[in-house]
PDB file of C-alpha atoms in Angstrom:
ATOM      1  CA  MET A   1       4.884   6.919 -19.971  1.00 64.00           C
ATOM      2  CA  GLY A   2       8.658   6.459 -19.746  1.00 77.00           C
ATOM      3  CA  GLU A   3      10.434   6.026 -16.413  1.00 81.00           C
ATOM      4  CA  GLU A   4      11.874   9.563 -16.411  1.00 85.00           C
ATOM      5  CA  ALA A   5       8.537  11.141 -17.318  1.00 82.00           C
ATOM      6  CA  ALA A   6       6.754   9.058 -14.652  1.00 78.00           C
ATOM      7  CA  SER A   7       9.282  10.193 -12.055  1.00 82.00           C
ATOM      8  CA  ARG A   8       8.780  13.859 -13.008  1.00 88.00           C
ATOM      9  CA  ALA A   9       4.995  13.422 -12.866  1.00 83.00           C
ATOM     10  CA  ARG A  10       5.230  11.820  -9.412  1.00 84.00           C
ATOM     11  CA  VAL A  11       7.466  14.619  -8.073  1.00 87.00           C
ATOM     12  CA  SER A  12       5.136  17.240  -9.540  1.00 89.00           C
ATOM     13  CA  LEU A  13       2.109  15.558  -7.951  1.00 88.00           C
ATOM     14  CA  ILE A  14       3.810  15.409  -4.547  1.00 93.00           C
ATOM     15  CA  GLN A  15       4.719  19.110  -4.789  1.00 95.00           C
ATOM     16  CA  CYS A  16       1.120  19.935  -5.723  1.00 93.00           C
ATOM     17  CA  VAL A  17      -0.267  17.959  -2.769  1.00 95.00           C
ATOM     18  CA  LYS A  18       2.163  19.643  -0.357  1.00 97.00           C
ATOM     19  CA  SER A  19       1.358  23.094  -1.750  1.00 96.00           C
ATOM     20  CA  ARG A  20      -2.424  22.574  -1.509  1.00 96.00           C
ATOM     21  CA  TYR A  21      -1.969  21.246   2.045  1.00 97.00           C
ATOM     22  CA  GLU A  22      -0.226  24.504   2.996  1.00 96.00           C
ATOM     23  CA  ASP A  23      -2.898  26.590   1.226  1.00 96.00           C
ATOM     24  CA  ILE A  24      -5.751  24.858   3.048  1.00 94.00           C
ATOM     25  CA  HIS A  25      -4.208  24.232   6.475  1.00 92.00           C
ATOM     26  CA  GLY A  26      -1.850  27.198   6.771  1.00 93.00           C
ATOM     27  CA  ALA A  27       1.188  25.095   7.652  1.00 93.00           C
ATOM     28  CA  SER A  28       3.485  22.526   6.096  1.00 95.00           C
ATOM     29  CA  CYS A  29       2.516  18.870   6.258  1.00 95.00           C
ATOM     30  CA  GLU A  30       4.534  16.504   8.435  1.00 92.00           C
ATOM     31  CA  LEU A  31       4.991  13.971   5.628  1.00 93.00           C
ATOM     32  CA  VAL A  32       3.667  12.643   2.342  1.00 94.00           C
ATOM     33  CA  ALA A  33       2.964   8.939   1.809  1.00 92.00           C
ATOM     34  CA  VAL A  34       2.824   7.563  -1.728  1.00 90.00           C
ATOM     35  CA  ALA A  35       1.368   4.245  -2.911  1.00 85.00           C
ATOM     36  CA  PRO A  36       1.221   2.965  -6.502  1.00 79.00           C
ATOM     37  CA  GLY A  37      -1.717   1.644  -8.448  1.00 75.00           C
ATOM     38  CA  ARG A  38      -1.281  -1.897  -9.732  1.00 74.00           C
ATOM     39  CA  VAL A  39      -2.319  -4.498 -12.227  1.00 72.00           C
ATOM     40  CA  ASN A  40      -2.686  -8.192 -11.567  1.00 69.00           C
ATOM     41  CA  LEU A  41      -0.689 -10.024 -14.198  1.00 72.00           C
ATOM     42  CA  ILE A  42      -2.184 -13.334 -13.096  1.00 66.00           C
ATOM     43  CA  GLY A  43      -5.356 -13.847 -11.085  1.00 59.00           C
ATOM     44  CA  GLU A  44      -7.526 -10.821 -11.775  1.00 59.00           C
ATOM     45  CA  HIS A  45     -10.560 -10.677  -9.442  1.00 59.00           C
ATOM     46  CA  ILE A  46      -9.517 -13.622  -7.270  1.00 58.00           C
ATOM     47  CA  ASP A  47      -7.309 -11.739  -4.776  1.00 58.00           C
ATOM     48  CA  TYR A  48     -10.291 -10.700  -2.650  1.00 61.00           C
ATOM     49  CA  SER A  49     -11.286 -14.362  -2.320  1.00 64.00           C
ATOM     50  CA  GLY A  50      -7.956 -15.229  -0.722  1.00 65.00           C
ATOM     51  CA  PHE A  51      -6.316 -16.725  -3.812  1.00 64.00           C
ATOM     52  CA  ASP A  52      -2.835 -15.850  -5.001  1.00 68.00           C
ATOM     53  CA  VAL A  53      -2.246 -13.218  -7.641  1.00 66.00           C
ATOM     54  CA  LEU A  54       0.810 -11.758  -9.281  1.00 71.00           C
ATOM     55  CA  PRO A  55       0.446  -7.976  -8.904  1.00 73.00           C
ATOM     56  CA  MET A  56       2.746  -5.417 -10.474  1.00 72.00           C
ATOM     57  CA  ALA A  57       3.020  -1.773  -9.423  1.00 77.00           C
ATOM     58  CA  ILE A  58       2.410   0.828 -12.114  1.00 68.00           C
ATOM     59  CA  ASP A  59       3.816   4.325 -12.484  1.00 77.00           C
ATOM     60  CA  ARG A  60       0.581   6.015 -11.318  1.00 78.00           C
ATOM     61  CA  VAL A  61       0.247   6.840  -7.596  1.00 82.00           C
ATOM     62  CA  SER A  62      -1.931   8.143  -4.793  1.00 89.00           C
ATOM     63  CA  CYS A  63      -0.374  10.700  -2.424  1.00 94.00           C
ATOM     64  CA  VAL A  64      -1.514  11.549   1.094  1.00 95.00           C
ATOM     65  CA  ALA A  65      -0.022  14.589   2.851  1.00 96.00           C
ATOM     66  CA  ILE A  66      -0.708  14.585   6.572  1.00 95.00           C
ATOM     67  CA  GLY A  67      -0.093  16.573   9.722  1.00 94.00           C
ATOM     68  CA  PHE A  68      -1.275  16.505  13.318  1.00 90.00           C
ATOM     69  CA  ARG A  69      -4.082  18.661  14.656  1.00 90.00           C
ATOM     70  CA  THR A  70      -4.312  19.881  18.247  1.00 88.00           C
ATOM     71  CA  ASP A  71      -7.830  18.461  18.613  1.00 89.00           C
ATOM     72  CA  ASP A  72      -9.349  15.096  17.697  1.00 87.00           C
ATOM     73  CA  GLU A  73     -10.862  16.251  14.395  1.00 91.00           C
ATOM     74  CA  VAL A  74      -9.895  14.855  11.027  1.00 92.00           C
ATOM     75  CA  HIS A  75     -10.014  17.202   8.019  1.00 94.00           C
ATOM     76  CA  VAL A  76      -9.745  15.588   4.578  1.00 95.00           C
ATOM     77  CA  ALA A  77      -9.388  17.535   1.335  1.00 96.00           C
ATOM     78  CA  ASN A  78      -8.411  16.775  -2.264  1.00 96.00           C
ATOM     79  CA  ILE A  79      -6.293  18.747  -4.713  1.00 95.00           C
ATOM     80  CA  GLU A  80      -9.114  18.333  -7.241  1.00 94.00           C
ATOM     81  CA  PRO A  81     -11.983  20.772  -6.558  1.00 93.00           C
ATOM     82  CA  ALA A  82     -14.535  18.264  -7.873  1.00 93.00           C
ATOM     83  CA  PHE A  83     -13.969  16.162  -4.753  1.00 94.00           C
ATOM     84  CA  PRO A  84     -15.646  17.750  -1.711  1.00 95.00           C
ATOM     85  CA  SER A  85     -13.803  18.144   1.593  1.00 94.00           C
ATOM     86  CA  TRP A  86     -14.856  16.467   4.829  1.00 93.00           C
ATOM     87  CA  ARG A  87     -14.456  17.239   8.522  1.00 91.00           C
ATOM     88  CA  GLY A  88     -15.364  15.042  11.436  1.00 89.00           C
ATOM     89  CA  SER A  89     -14.479  14.223  15.004  1.00 83.00           C
ATOM     90  CA  GLY A  90     -12.102  11.390  15.810  1.00 70.00           C
ATOM     91  CA  SER A  91     -15.016   9.058  16.527  1.00 66.00           C
ATOM     92  CA  ALA A  92     -16.741   9.946  13.234  1.00 60.00           C
ATOM     93  CA  ALA A  93     -13.449   9.326  11.427  1.00 59.00           C
ATOM     94  CA  TYR A  94     -13.454   5.801  12.833  1.00 66.00           C
ATOM     95  CA  SER A  95     -16.855   5.031  11.314  1.00 74.00           C
ATOM     96  CA  VAL A  96     -16.032   4.522   7.654  1.00 77.00           C
ATOM     97  CA  SER A  97     -19.528   3.650   6.450  1.00 73.00           C
ATOM     98  CA  SER A  98     -21.180   6.695   8.035  1.00 76.00           C
ATOM     99  CA  CYS A  99     -19.170   9.152   5.931  1.00 81.00           C
ATOM    100  CA  GLU A 100     -21.444  10.685   3.296  1.00 84.00           C
ATOM    101  CA  ILE A 101     -18.622  11.461   0.829  1.00 88.00           C
ATOM    102  CA  PRO A 102     -17.638   8.263  -1.012  1.00 87.00           C
ATOM    103  CA  TRP A 103     -14.000   9.096  -1.837  1.00 89.00           C
ATOM    104  CA  VAL A 104     -13.264  10.134   1.770  1.00 91.00           C
ATOM    105  CA  ARG A 105     -14.302   6.666   2.981  1.00 89.00           C
ATOM    106  CA  PHE A 106     -11.079   5.262   1.490  1.00 87.00           C
ATOM    107  CA  VAL A 107      -8.974   7.748   3.480  1.00 91.00           C
ATOM    108  CA  LEU A 108     -10.900   6.931   6.663  1.00 91.00           C
ATOM    109  CA  ALA A 109     -10.525   3.209   5.953  1.00 88.00           C
ATOM    110  CA  GLY A 110      -6.769   3.760   5.819  1.00 88.00           C
ATOM    111  CA  ARG A 111      -6.883   5.637   9.130  1.00 88.00           C
ATOM    112  CA  ARG A 112      -8.785   2.761  10.681  1.00 86.00           C
ATOM    113  CA  GLY A 113      -6.291   0.255   9.237  1.00 85.00           C
ATOM    114  CA  ALA A 114      -3.440   2.272  10.746  1.00 84.00           C
ATOM    115  CA  GLY A 115      -5.177   2.031  14.113  1.00 82.00           C
ATOM    116  CA  MET A 116      -5.139  -1.757  13.815  1.00 82.00           C
ATOM    117  CA  VAL A 117      -1.327  -1.835  13.741  1.00 82.00           C
ATOM    118  CA  SER A 118      -0.298   1.320  15.604  1.00 79.00           C
ATOM    119  CA  GLU A 119      -1.945   2.404  18.845  1.00 73.00           C
ATOM    120  CA  GLY A 120      -0.851   6.006  18.353  1.00 69.00           C
ATOM    121  CA  ALA A 121      -2.405   6.345  14.898  1.00 69.00           C
ATOM    122  CA  LEU A 122      -5.834   7.344  16.212  1.00 74.00           C
ATOM    123  CA  ARG A 123      -4.879   9.310  19.325  1.00 75.00           C
ATOM    124  CA  ARG A 124      -4.829  12.714  17.665  1.00 82.00           C
ATOM    125  CA  GLY A 125      -6.661  14.451  14.886  1.00 89.00           C
ATOM    126  CA  ALA A 126      -5.104  14.977  11.497  1.00 92.00           C
ATOM    127  CA  ASN A 127      -5.205  17.271   8.487  1.00 96.00           C
ATOM    128  CA  VAL A 128      -5.090  15.270   5.270  1.00 96.00           C
ATOM    129  CA  MET A 129      -4.622  16.351   1.647  1.00 97.00           C
ATOM    130  CA  VAL A 130      -5.046  13.799  -1.134  1.00 95.00           C
ATOM    131  CA  GLY A 131      -3.958  13.770  -4.749  1.00 94.00           C
ATOM    132  CA  GLY A 132      -3.368  11.084  -7.311  1.00 90.00           C
ATOM    133  CA  ASN A 133      -3.070  10.120 -10.935  1.00 82.00           C
ATOM    134  CA  VAL A 134      -4.303   6.515 -10.826  1.00 71.00           C
ATOM    135  CA  PRO A 135      -7.328   6.422 -13.170  1.00 63.00           C
ATOM    136  CA  GLN A 136     -10.537   5.552 -11.340  1.00 73.00           C
ATOM    137  CA  GLY A 137     -12.513   2.560 -12.545  1.00 66.00           C
ATOM    138  CA  ALA A 138      -9.789   1.412 -14.931  1.00 64.00           C
ATOM    139  CA  GLY A 139      -8.861  -1.805 -13.099  1.00 60.00           C
ATOM    140  CA  LEU A 140      -5.647  -0.243 -11.742  1.00 57.00           C
ATOM    141  CA  SER A 141      -6.575  -0.439  -8.037  1.00 70.00           C
ATOM    142  CA  SER A 142      -7.035   3.288  -7.427  1.00 68.00           C
ATOM    143  CA  SER A 143      -9.027   2.557  -4.262  1.00 71.00           C
ATOM    144  CA  SER A 144      -6.377   0.180  -2.919  1.00 80.00           C
ATOM    145  CA  SER A 145      -3.705   2.745  -3.732  1.00 79.00           C
ATOM    146  CA  LEU A 146      -5.534   5.443  -1.753  1.00 88.00           C
ATOM    147  CA  VAL A 147      -6.192   3.168   1.234  1.00 87.00           C
ATOM    148  CA  CYS A 148      -2.551   2.046   1.302  1.00 87.00           C
ATOM    149  CA  ALA A 149      -1.237   5.624   1.120  1.00 91.00           C
ATOM    150  CA  SER A 150      -3.608   6.606   3.933  1.00 92.00           C
ATOM    151  CA  VAL A 151      -2.526   3.670   6.124  1.00 90.00           C
ATOM    152  CA  LEU A 152       1.146   4.525   5.570  1.00 89.00           C
ATOM    153  CA  ALA A 153       0.611   8.234   6.243  1.00 91.00           C
ATOM    154  CA  HIS A 154      -1.261   7.661   9.512  1.00 88.00           C
ATOM    155  CA  VAL A 155       1.193   5.039  10.795  1.00 88.00           C
ATOM    156  CA  ALA A 156       4.230   7.146   9.858  1.00 86.00           C
ATOM    157  CA  LEU A 157       2.698  10.227  11.504  1.00 86.00           C
ATOM    158  CA  ALA A 158       2.047   8.269  14.707  1.00 82.00           C
ATOM    159  CA  ASP A 159       5.606   6.871  14.603  1.00 76.00           C
ATOM    160  CA  GLY A 160       6.923  10.413  14.670  1.00 72.00           C
ATOM    161  CA  SER A 161      10.469   9.677  13.560  1.00 58.00           C
ATOM    162  CA  ASP A 162      12.284  11.457  10.750  1.00 54.00           C
ATOM    163  CA  SER A 163      13.344   8.169   9.195  1.00 55.00           C
ATOM    164  CA  PHE A 164      10.243   6.009   9.269  1.00 60.00           C
ATOM    165  CA  SER A 165      10.848   2.494   8.004  1.00 65.00           C
ATOM    166  CA  LEU A 166       8.970  -0.757   8.168  1.00 64.00           C
ATOM    167  CA  ASP A 167      10.378  -4.141   8.953  1.00 65.00           C
ATOM    168  CA  HIS A 168       9.105  -7.123   6.978  1.00 57.00           C
ATOM    169  CA  ALA A 169       6.599  -8.191   9.663  1.00 61.00           C
ATOM    170  CA  LYS A 170       5.102  -4.688   9.944  1.00 73.00           C
ATOM    171  CA  ARG A 171       4.693  -4.509   6.160  1.00 77.00           C
ATOM    172  CA  GLY A 172       2.638  -7.707   6.270  1.00 79.00           C
ATOM    173  CA  GLU A 173       0.474  -6.348   9.097  1.00 81.00           C
ATOM    174  CA  LEU A 174      -0.155  -3.147   7.177  1.00 79.00           C
ATOM    175  CA  ALA A 175      -1.052  -5.033   3.997  1.00 80.00           C
ATOM    176  CA  VAL A 176      -3.585  -7.192   5.845  1.00 81.00           C
ATOM    177  CA  ALA A 177      -5.034  -4.159   7.662  1.00 80.00           C
ATOM    178  CA  ALA A 178      -5.334  -2.194   4.398  1.00 80.00           C
ATOM    179  CA  ALA A 179      -7.118  -5.059   2.628  1.00 78.00           C
ATOM    180  CA  ARG A 180      -9.457  -5.636   5.566  1.00 80.00           C
ATOM    181  CA  CYS A 181     -10.329  -1.960   5.965  1.00 77.00           C
ATOM    182  CA  GLU A 182     -10.838  -1.370   2.246  1.00 77.00           C
ATOM    183  CA  ARG A 183     -13.645  -3.904   2.474  1.00 74.00           C
ATOM    184  CA  LEU A 184     -15.385  -1.645   5.021  1.00 75.00           C
ATOM    185  CA  VAL A 185     -15.947   0.759   2.135  1.00 71.00           C
ATOM    186  CA  GLY A 186     -17.530  -2.008   0.100  1.00 67.00           C
ATOM    187  CA  THR A 187     -14.683  -2.490  -2.363  1.00 68.00           C
ATOM    188  CA  GLU A 188     -13.578  -6.078  -2.774  1.00 63.00           C
ATOM    189  CA  GLY A 189      -9.912  -5.407  -3.449  1.00 59.00           C
ATOM    190  CA  GLY A 190      -6.944  -7.352  -2.253  1.00 54.00           C
ATOM    191  CA  GLY A 191      -5.204  -4.463  -0.463  1.00 49.00           C
TER     192      GLY A 191
END
């Protein structure tokens, strides 16, 4: 896919995620976080053992639209009807392994990772809508992409500013938290 076509596809996906969020939750989302899939040019399958790799982002992404709730519940849905929705209390959303819906575990892992670097990330409930075009099981880190987008969405929501940005140190913290929490799902990715 060419750069212009990839950009159009990404914008279209973001619009779709925002629209489905509004359809399901009856309000606009606060923000949308986007994280790319990736390939390891050097070092495939050694990143999760702590060895260096040379990753490269690809033009496929995971998107997480998010907004606050007035209670402590977390509601997670997907733009694809084949992926069932999930609802749970704040405490259930902290227990990644107890979630019975496999794909939702990656979103909850991201929420837990956000809580490791931002105290406010777990204080309130959230409505979450997920969409993506990173092929699953193709070696393009779709699970890492989803966890990273979830971490970013939850941290940015807790930050509450219109111009959320991360300094270099915070980026490193988030990367470590994402990698650590992805392992709670049972995926041995590098974050």
